[in-house]
Amino acid sequence: MKPVEEHLAECLAAVTVLPAADVALLDALDCLLDEDVVAAVDLPSFDNSAMDGYAVRVPDVASATSAHPVRLPVVGDVPAGSGERLDLPSGTAIRIMTGAPLPAGTEAVVPVEWTDRGTATVSIAQPPAEGQFLRAAGEDVRRGQVVLRRGVRIGPRQVGLLAAVGRATARVHPRPRVAVLSTGSELVAPGGTLGRGQIHDSNGYAIAAAAAELGAASRHVGLVADDGDAFLAALEAQLATADLLVTTGGVSAGAYDTVKEVLSKAGGVVFEKVAMQPGMPQGFGRVGVDGTPIFTLPGNPVSSMVSFEVFVRPVLRRLFGETDLHRPTVSARAGVDWSSPPGKRQFVRARLTSPVAPAAGESGLVVTPVGGQGSHLVADLAQAQCLAVVPEDVTRVQVGDELTCMLLDRVRR
Ligand code: AMP
Ligand code: MG
C-alpha cells in the first residue's frame, strides 16, 4: 500500500499553477494577481465636494453664527456628474452635491445642514474652515502608483479598487474549472424517484460544492451508468473545458467497477491502494490530449469527501497558485478510546469541544468522533467539524492522546 504522503506528493508533482490570463473583474475573485496594478488615473481624479452643500470662499462666511447668519446669492448649481466649468465669484455661493467637481475658487463647502437650503439665496449659520469638506484630486491614489502587487489574492475590496482605477480586467491565475462526474448505475439525481436498489447521488453535489467553496469554477456534470462507453463519452465531453476532472465510484475491486476498468486500459491513470481509512482505493493521472489531471475517488460518500480533503484540495490550491495548500489544523486530546487499523492513516470525523481549563501550552480542545465510522454515514459526516488524524502506527487511541485535527469549516485564506 502506498503511504498517504507519497500519493499526495505524486498528485502535487503532476500539477502547476494555471497560466495567467486577463479575466473580467468578477472572474478574478479568489484568484492570485499576476501583475503589479499601476493606476492610470488619480483618485479622486478631480477636486470635488465631500458633502451636499454650498461651495464658498472662506472669508465670505467667516462671521456666520446661528444668531447672525450670512446670506449669499446662489449663482450656480453643480450636481454629481456635471462637466460644466464654473467660477465662484467672491461674495457668492454655488450649490453643490457630494462628488461634484469644485467650481474654481472654492475654498470650502458648507454642509446643507448648516444652511436654510436656499436656492436663490442661502443663509449660512456656521463657518467652515479653509479646505473643509473638500476632497483633493490624488489624495487617495496617485497616477502611476502601484495599487495592488503581484501575488495578492483578489477579494471583493480588491475588485472594487481595480474598478475604481478603471480596470475592466485583471491578469490573474484563473480559477480552475473543475468538472465532477458521479458514476454508478444505482444513482438517481436528487428530486427523482428512487426505484428498488437506487440511491440519490450525493457525492457529485458534495464534491462540486467543496471545489466551489475553494473558489473553483466547479460544475456537476451529472450521472454516468457503469458502462465503459458511456463513461468515456461523458469524460471526453468535459476535456476541452476542464482544468481538473473528478469522478466518484467505480474504482474498487468489484465487478462493474467501470472507471478503473476503462481508465486502466486507456492508460494515463494509476490506480492504487493508499494506506488510509477511509479512502483506500485511489486513482490519479492525466487524460485527453492536453493531459487534463483527473482524480477518480472512491464511491462511498465519506471516502470521497475525505479523499477530496486529503488529495484534491491541495491540488486545487496549487492550480490557483497558492503555496499554503492544506486545511488549518489544531491539536486536541481524544475524549474517548477508539481503535484504528494498523498500517493505515485514519481520518476520523469528529467534533471539538473545550470543556476543561487547558493546561499550560495546550489548546484545551477535546476531540470526539461523531456517530459510527461507516463510510456510508452521511448524516454523521455533516455533523463533523474536523477530521482527527490517527497516525499509521497507532492501533488504539486512548483518552487523552494528542491528535492533529484538520478543521473542515470554511476558512478562506
Ligand atoms: P463504488 O465505489 O462504486 O463501489 O461505490 C461504493 C458505495 O458508494 C456504494 O454503496 C455506492 O452505491 C455508493 N456511491 C457511489 N457513488 C455514489 C454517489 N454519487 N452518491 C452516493 N453514494 C454513492
Ligand atoms: Mg459503483
Coordinates of C-alpha atoms and ligand atoms in Angstrom, one line a residue:
M1 CA 0.0 0.0 0.0
K2 CA 1.2 3.5 -0.8
P3 CA 1.7 5.9 2.1
V4 CA -0.7 9.0 2.0
E5 CA 2.3 11.4 1.8
E6 CA 3.6 9.6 -1.3
H7 CA 0.3 9.6 -3.1
L8 CA -0.2 13.2 -2.3
A9 CA 3.3 14.1 -3.4
E10 CA 2.8 12.4 -6.8
C11 CA -0.5 14.2 -7.3
L12 CA 1.0 17.6 -6.4
A13 CA 4.1 16.9 -8.6
A14 CA 1.7 16.5 -11.6
V15 CA 0.2 20.0 -11.5
T16 CA 1.4 23.6 -11.5
V17 CA -0.4 26.9 -11.3
L18 CA -2.6 27.6 -14.2
P19 CA -1.1 30.1 -16.7
A20 CA -2.1 33.7 -16.1
A21 CA -4.7 35.3 -18.3
D22 CA -6.6 38.5 -18.4
V23 CA -10.1 38.0 -17.0
A24 CA -13.1 40.1 -16.3
L25 CA -13.1 41.6 -12.8
L26 CA -15.7 39.3 -11.3
D27 CA -13.9 36.3 -12.6
A28 CA -10.8 37.5 -10.8
L29 CA -12.4 37.0 -7.4
D30 CA -10.4 34.4 -5.3
C31 CA -7.6 34.4 -7.8
L32 CA -3.9 35.4 -7.4
L33 CA -2.9 38.5 -9.2
D34 CA -0.1 38.1 -11.7
E35 CA 0.7 41.8 -12.3
D36 CA 1.5 44.9 -10.4
V37 CA -1.5 47.1 -11.0
V38 CA -0.5 50.6 -11.8
A39 CA -3.2 53.3 -11.5
A40 CA -3.7 55.1 -14.8
V41 CA -5.6 57.8 -13.0
D42 CA -5.5 59.9 -9.9
L43 CA -8.2 59.0 -7.3
P44 CA -10.1 61.2 -6.8
S45 CA -9.4 62.2 -10.4
F46 CA -10.7 65.8 -9.8
D47 CA -11.2 68.1 -6.8
N48 CA -14.7 67.5 -5.5
S49 CA -17.2 68.1 -2.7
A50 CA -17.3 65.7 0.3
M51 CA -20.8 66.9 1.2
D52 CA -24.1 68.1 -0.2
G53 CA -24.0 71.9 0.5
Y54 CA -22.6 75.1 -0.9
A55 CA -19.2 76.0 -2.3
V56 CA -18.0 79.2 -0.7
R57 CA -14.9 81.4 -0.2
V58 CA -14.0 81.2 3.5
P59 CA -13.8 85.0 4.3
D60 CA -17.3 85.5 2.9
V61 CA -18.8 83.3 5.7
A62 CA -16.2 83.7 8.5
S63 CA -18.7 85.7 10.7
A64 CA -21.6 83.3 10.3
T65 CA -23.4 82.3 13.5
S66 CA -26.9 80.9 14.1
A67 CA -27.9 84.2 15.7
H68 CA -26.4 86.2 12.8
P69 CA -26.3 84.0 9.6
V70 CA -24.6 85.2 6.5
R71 CA -26.7 85.5 3.4
L72 CA -25.2 84.9 0.0
P73 CA -26.7 84.8 -3.5
V74 CA -26.6 81.3 -5.1
V75 CA -25.2 81.8 -8.6
G76 CA -25.0 78.2 -9.7
D77 CA -25.8 74.5 -9.1
V78 CA -23.4 71.6 -9.6
P79 CA -24.8 68.1 -9.4
A80 CA -22.5 65.0 -9.4
G81 CA -21.6 64.2 -13.0
S82 CA -21.7 67.8 -14.1
G83 CA -18.9 68.6 -16.6
E84 CA -19.6 72.3 -16.5
R85 CA -16.7 74.6 -15.6
L86 CA -17.9 77.1 -13.1
D87 CA -16.2 80.0 -11.3
L88 CA -17.1 81.0 -7.8
P89 CA -17.1 84.8 -7.6
S90 CA -16.4 86.4 -4.3
G91 CA -19.4 87.1 -2.2
T92 CA -21.5 84.3 -3.8
A93 CA -22.2 80.6 -3.1
I94 CA -22.8 77.7 -5.6
R95 CA -25.0 74.8 -4.6
I96 CA -23.0 71.6 -4.9
M97 CA -23.6 67.9 -4.4
T98 CA -21.3 65.1 -3.0
G99 CA -18.8 64.1 -5.6
A100 CA -19.5 67.1 -7.9
P101 CA -16.4 69.0 -9.2
L102 CA -15.5 72.1 -7.4
P103 CA -16.0 75.5 -9.1
A104 CA -12.7 77.4 -9.5
G105 CA -12.1 79.5 -6.4
T106 CA -13.9 77.2 -3.9
E107 CA -12.2 77.3 -0.5
A108 CA -14.7 75.2 1.5
V109 CA -18.1 73.5 1.3
V110 CA -20.8 74.5 3.8
P111 CA -22.9 71.4 4.5
V112 CA -26.5 71.8 3.7
E113 CA -27.3 71.1 7.3
W114 CA -25.7 74.4 8.3
T115 CA -28.0 76.4 5.9
D116 CA -31.6 77.2 5.2
R117 CA -31.2 75.1 1.9
G118 CA -32.0 78.2 -0.2
T119 CA -31.8 78.1 -4.0
A120 CA -31.8 81.8 -4.9
T121 CA -30.0 82.9 -1.8
V122 CA -28.7 80.8 1.0
S123 CA -28.5 81.7 4.7
I124 CA -25.4 80.1 6.4
A125 CA -25.3 79.7 10.2
Q126 CA -21.8 78.3 10.7
P127 CA -18.5 79.0 9.0
P128 CA -16.4 76.1 7.5
A129 CA -12.6 76.1 7.9
E130 CA -10.4 76.5 4.9
G131 CA -10.5 73.3 2.9
Q132 CA -13.2 71.8 4.9
F133 CA -15.4 69.2 3.1
L134 CA -13.2 69.2 0.0
R135 CA -11.7 66.1 -1.5
A136 CA -8.4 66.7 -3.3
A137 CA -7.5 65.1 -6.6
G138 CA -5.0 62.3 -6.0
E139 CA -5.3 62.2 -2.2
D140 CA -6.3 58.5 -2.4
V141 CA -4.2 57.2 -5.3
R142 CA -1.7 59.0 -7.5
R143 CA -1.5 58.2 -11.2
G144 CA 1.4 55.8 -11.7
Q145 CA 1.2 54.4 -8.2
V146 CA 1.1 50.6 -7.8
V147 CA -2.2 49.9 -6.0
L148 CA -2.1 46.1 -5.9
R149 CA 1.0 43.9 -6.0
R150 CA 1.5 40.6 -7.9
G151 CA 0.6 37.7 -5.7
V152 CA -2.2 39.3 -3.8
R153 CA -5.4 37.2 -3.6
I154 CA -8.3 39.2 -5.1
G155 CA -11.2 39.6 -2.8
P156 CA -14.2 42.0 -3.0
R157 CA -12.3 45.0 -1.9
Q158 CA -9.5 44.4 -4.4
V159 CA -12.2 44.0 -7.1
G160 CA -13.6 47.4 -6.1
L161 CA -10.2 49.1 -6.2
L162 CA -9.5 47.6 -9.7
A163 CA -12.8 49.0 -10.9
A164 CA -12.1 52.4 -9.3
V165 CA -8.9 52.8 -11.2
G166 CA -10.7 51.9 -14.4
R167 CA -9.6 48.4 -14.9
A168 CA -12.2 46.1 -16.6
T169 CA -9.9 43.1 -16.5
A170 CA -7.1 41.8 -14.3
R171 CA -4.2 39.5 -15.1
V172 CA -4.6 36.5 -12.7
H173 CA -4.1 32.9 -12.4
P174 CA -7.6 31.9 -13.4
R175 CA -9.9 29.9 -11.2
P176 CA -9.6 26.2 -12.0
R177 CA -12.6 24.8 -13.9
V178 CA -13.5 21.6 -12.1
A179 CA -15.9 19.0 -13.7
V180 CA -17.4 16.4 -11.4
L181 CA -18.9 13.2 -12.6
S182 CA -20.7 10.7 -10.5
T183 CA -20.6 7.1 -11.7
G184 CA -22.8 4.2 -10.7
S185 CA -25.9 2.6 -12.2
E186 CA -27.7 2.9 -8.9
L187 CA -27.6 6.7 -8.9
V188 CA -30.6 9.0 -9.3
A189 CA -30.4 12.7 -9.2
P190 CA -31.9 14.3 -6.0
G191 CA -35.5 15.2 -6.8
G192 CA -36.0 12.0 -8.7
T193 CA -38.0 9.0 -7.5
L194 CA -36.0 6.0 -6.2
G195 CA -36.7 2.6 -7.5
R196 CA -35.6 -0.6 -5.7
G197 CA -31.8 -0.6 -5.3
Q198 CA -31.4 3.0 -6.2
I199 CA -29.9 5.9 -4.2
H200 CA -29.6 9.6 -4.7
D201 CA -26.3 10.9 -5.9
S202 CA -24.8 12.8 -3.0
N203 CA -21.1 12.7 -3.9
G204 CA -21.4 14.8 -7.0
Y205 CA -23.0 17.6 -5.1
A206 CA -20.7 17.4 -2.1
I207 CA -17.5 17.3 -4.3
A208 CA -18.7 20.1 -6.6
A209 CA -19.6 22.2 -3.5
A210 CA -16.3 21.5 -1.9
A211 CA -14.5 22.7 -5.1
A212 CA -16.8 25.8 -5.3
E213 CA -16.0 26.6 -1.6
L214 CA -12.4 26.9 -2.6
G215 CA -13.3 29.3 -5.3
A216 CA -13.0 26.9 -8.3
A217 CA -15.4 27.2 -11.2
S218 CA -17.0 23.8 -10.4
R219 CA -19.7 22.1 -12.2
H220 CA -21.5 18.8 -11.5
V221 CA -21.7 17.3 -14.9
G222 CA -24.2 14.6 -14.0
L223 CA -24.6 10.9 -13.6
V224 CA -22.9 8.1 -15.6
A225 CA -24.0 4.5 -15.5
D226 CA -21.5 1.7 -15.0
D227 CA -20.9 1.4 -18.7
G228 CA -17.5 1.8 -20.3
D229 CA -18.5 3.6 -23.4
A230 CA -20.9 5.9 -21.7
F231 CA -18.3 6.8 -19.1
L232 CA -15.6 7.5 -21.7
A233 CA -18.0 9.7 -23.8
A234 CA -19.0 11.6 -20.7
L235 CA -15.4 12.2 -19.7
E236 CA -14.4 13.3 -23.2
A237 CA -17.2 15.8 -23.4
Q238 CA -15.6 17.6 -20.4
L239 CA -12.0 17.6 -21.5
A240 CA -11.9 20.8 -23.5
T241 CA -13.4 22.9 -20.8
A242 CA -12.0 21.5 -17.6
D243 CA -8.7 22.0 -15.7
L244 CA -9.4 19.2 -13.3
L245 CA -11.7 16.2 -13.5
V246 CA -13.1 14.4 -10.5
T247 CA -15.1 11.2 -10.7
T248 CA -16.5 9.2 -7.9
G249 CA -17.3 5.5 -7.7
G250 CA -16.2 2.5 -9.7
V251 CA -12.6 2.2 -8.5
S252 CA -12.8 -0.7 -6.0
A253 CA -12.2 -4.3 -6.6
G254 CA -15.7 -5.4 -7.6
A255 CA -17.2 -6.3 -10.9
Y256 CA -18.7 -3.3 -12.7
D257 CA -16.0 -1.0 -11.4
T258 CA -16.1 0.7 -14.7
V259 CA -13.9 3.7 -14.0
K260 CA -10.9 1.6 -13.0
E261 CA -11.5 -0.9 -15.8
V262 CA -11.8 1.7 -18.6
L263 CA -9.0 4.0 -17.5
S264 CA -6.6 1.2 -16.7
K265 CA -6.9 0.1 -20.2
A266 CA -6.7 3.6 -21.7
G267 CA -3.6 4.4 -19.6
G268 CA -2.5 7.7 -18.0
V269 CA -4.3 7.0 -14.8
V270 CA -2.7 5.0 -12.0
F271 CA -4.9 3.1 -9.5
E272 CA -3.6 2.2 -6.2
K273 CA -4.3 1.3 -2.6
V274 CA -3.4 4.2 -0.4
A275 CA -2.7 3.4 3.3
M276 CA -5.6 5.3 4.7
Q277 CA -9.1 4.8 6.2
P278 CA -11.5 5.7 4.7
G279 CA -10.4 6.2 1.1
M280 CA -8.1 3.3 0.3
P281 CA -8.8 2.9 -3.5
Q282 CA -7.4 6.0 -5.3
G283 CA -6.8 6.8 -8.9
F284 CA -4.9 9.8 -10.2
G285 CA -3.5 10.7 -13.6
R286 CA -4.0 12.6 -16.8
V287 CA -6.4 12.1 -19.7
G288 CA -7.0 13.5 -23.1
V289 CA -4.7 15.3 -25.5
D290 CA -4.0 18.1 -23.1
G291 CA -3.3 15.7 -20.2
T292 CA -6.1 17.0 -18.0
P293 CA -5.5 15.9 -14.5
I294 CA -8.1 13.5 -13.1
F295 CA -8.9 12.2 -9.7
T296 CA -11.0 9.0 -9.6
L297 CA -12.3 9.0 -6.0
P298 CA -14.0 6.0 -4.3
G299 CA -17.8 6.0 -4.3
N300 CA -18.6 5.8 -0.6
P301 CA -19.7 9.3 0.4
V302 CA -17.3 9.6 3.3
S303 CA -14.4 8.1 1.4
S304 CA -14.9 10.6 -1.5
M305 CA -15.1 13.5 0.9
V306 CA -12.1 12.6 2.9
S307 CA -10.2 11.9 -0.4
F308 CA -11.2 15.4 -1.5
E309 CA -9.8 16.9 1.7
V310 CA -6.6 15.0 1.6
F311 CA -5.7 15.0 -2.1
V312 CA -7.9 17.1 -4.3
R313 CA -8.0 20.2 -2.1
P314 CA -4.2 20.6 -2.1
V315 CA -4.0 20.1 -5.8
L316 CA -6.7 22.6 -6.4
R317 CA -5.0 25.1 -4.2
R318 CA -1.8 24.6 -6.3
L319 CA -3.7 25.2 -9.5
F320 CA -4.8 28.5 -8.1
G321 CA -1.1 29.3 -7.4
E322 CA -1.4 29.1 -3.6
T323 CA 1.5 27.8 -1.6
D324 CA -0.4 27.1 1.6
L325 CA -2.2 24.0 0.5
H326 CA -3.7 22.3 3.5
R327 CA -6.6 22.8 5.9
P328 CA -5.6 24.5 9.1
T329 CA -5.2 22.1 11.9
V330 CA -5.5 22.2 15.7
S331 CA -4.2 19.8 18.3
A332 CA -6.7 18.2 20.6
R333 CA -6.9 15.4 23.1
A334 CA -9.0 12.3 22.5
G335 CA -12.2 12.4 24.6
V336 CA -12.8 8.6 24.2
D337 CA -11.0 5.5 23.2
W338 CA -11.2 4.0 19.7
S339 CA -9.4 1.6 17.5
S340 CA -7.5 2.3 14.3
P341 CA -6.4 -0.1 11.6
P342 CA -2.7 -1.0 11.7
G343 CA -0.6 0.5 8.9
K344 CA -3.2 3.0 7.8
R345 CA -3.7 6.6 8.5
Q346 CA -7.1 7.0 9.9
F347 CA -9.2 10.2 9.3
V348 CA -12.0 10.2 11.9
R349 CA -15.0 12.5 11.5
A350 CA -15.2 14.3 14.9
R351 CA -16.3 17.3 16.8
L352 CA -14.2 19.6 19.0
T353 CA -15.2 20.8 22.4
S354 CA -13.3 22.7 25.2
P355 CA -14.9 21.5 28.4
V356 CA -11.9 21.9 30.8
A357 CA -9.5 24.6 31.7
P358 CA -6.5 23.9 29.4
A359 CA -3.1 23.0 30.9
A360 CA -0.3 25.4 30.1
G361 CA 0.7 25.2 26.5
E362 CA -2.3 23.2 25.4
S363 CA -5.3 24.1 23.3
G364 CA -7.7 22.6 25.8
L365 CA -9.6 21.1 22.9
V366 CA -11.1 17.7 23.2
V367 CA -11.9 15.7 20.1
T368 CA -14.7 13.1 20.0
P369 CA -15.8 11.0 16.9
V370 CA -19.3 11.6 15.7
G371 CA -21.5 8.5 15.5
G372 CA -20.4 5.5 13.6
Q373 CA -17.4 5.4 11.3
G374 CA -19.0 3.5 8.3
S375 CA -18.1 5.2 5.1
H376 CA -21.8 5.4 4.1
L377 CA -22.9 7.5 7.0
V378 CA -23.6 10.9 5.5
A379 CA -25.6 12.3 8.5
D380 CA -22.6 11.9 10.8
L381 CA -20.3 13.4 8.2
A382 CA -22.5 16.5 8.1
Q383 CA -22.2 16.9 11.9
A384 CA -18.4 16.7 11.8
Q385 CA -16.2 19.8 12.4
C386 CA -12.9 18.2 11.8
L387 CA -11.0 15.1 10.7
A388 CA -8.9 13.7 13.5
V389 CA -5.8 12.2 12.1
V390 CA -4.6 9.0 13.7
P391 CA -1.0 8.0 12.6
E392 CA -0.4 4.8 10.8
D393 CA 1.4 3.1 13.7
V394 CA -1.4 3.7 16.2
T395 CA -4.0 0.9 16.6
R396 CA -5.6 2.2 19.7
V397 CA -6.4 5.8 20.5
Q398 CA -6.8 6.3 24.2
V399 CA -8.5 9.1 26.2
G400 CA -6.0 12.0 26.5
D401 CA -3.9 11.1 23.4
E402 CA -3.0 14.1 21.5
L403 CA -4.2 14.2 17.8
T404 CA -3.9 16.6 14.9
C405 CA -7.3 17.6 13.6
M406 CA -8.0 19.1 10.2
L407 CA -10.6 21.8 10.5
L408 CA -13.4 21.3 8.0
D409 CA -15.3 24.5 8.3
R410 CA -14.7 27.2 5.7
V411 CA -11.6 29.1 6.1
R412 CA -10.7 31.3 3.2
R413 CA -7.0 32.1 3.1
Ligands
AMP1 P1 -18.3 2.1 -5.6 O1 -17.1 2.8 -5.3 O2 -18.8 2.4 -6.9 O3 -18.1 0.6 -5.4 O4 -19.4 2.6 -4.6 C1 -19.3 2.4 -3.2 C2 -20.5 2.8 -2.5 O5 -20.7 4.1 -2.6 C3 -21.8 2.1 -3.0 O6 -22.6 1.8 -1.8 C4 -22.4 3.1 -3.9 O7 -23.8 3.0 -4.0 C5 -22.0 4.4 -3.1 N1 -22.0 5.5 -4.0 C6 -21.3 5.5 -5.2 N2 -21.5 6.7 -5.9 C7 -22.3 7.5 -5.0 C8 -22.8 8.8 -5.1 N3 -22.5 9.6 -6.2 N4 -23.5 9.2 -4.1 C9 -23.8 8.5 -3.1 N5 -23.3 7.2 -2.9 C10 -22.6 6.7 -3.9
MG2 MG -20.2 1.6 -8.1

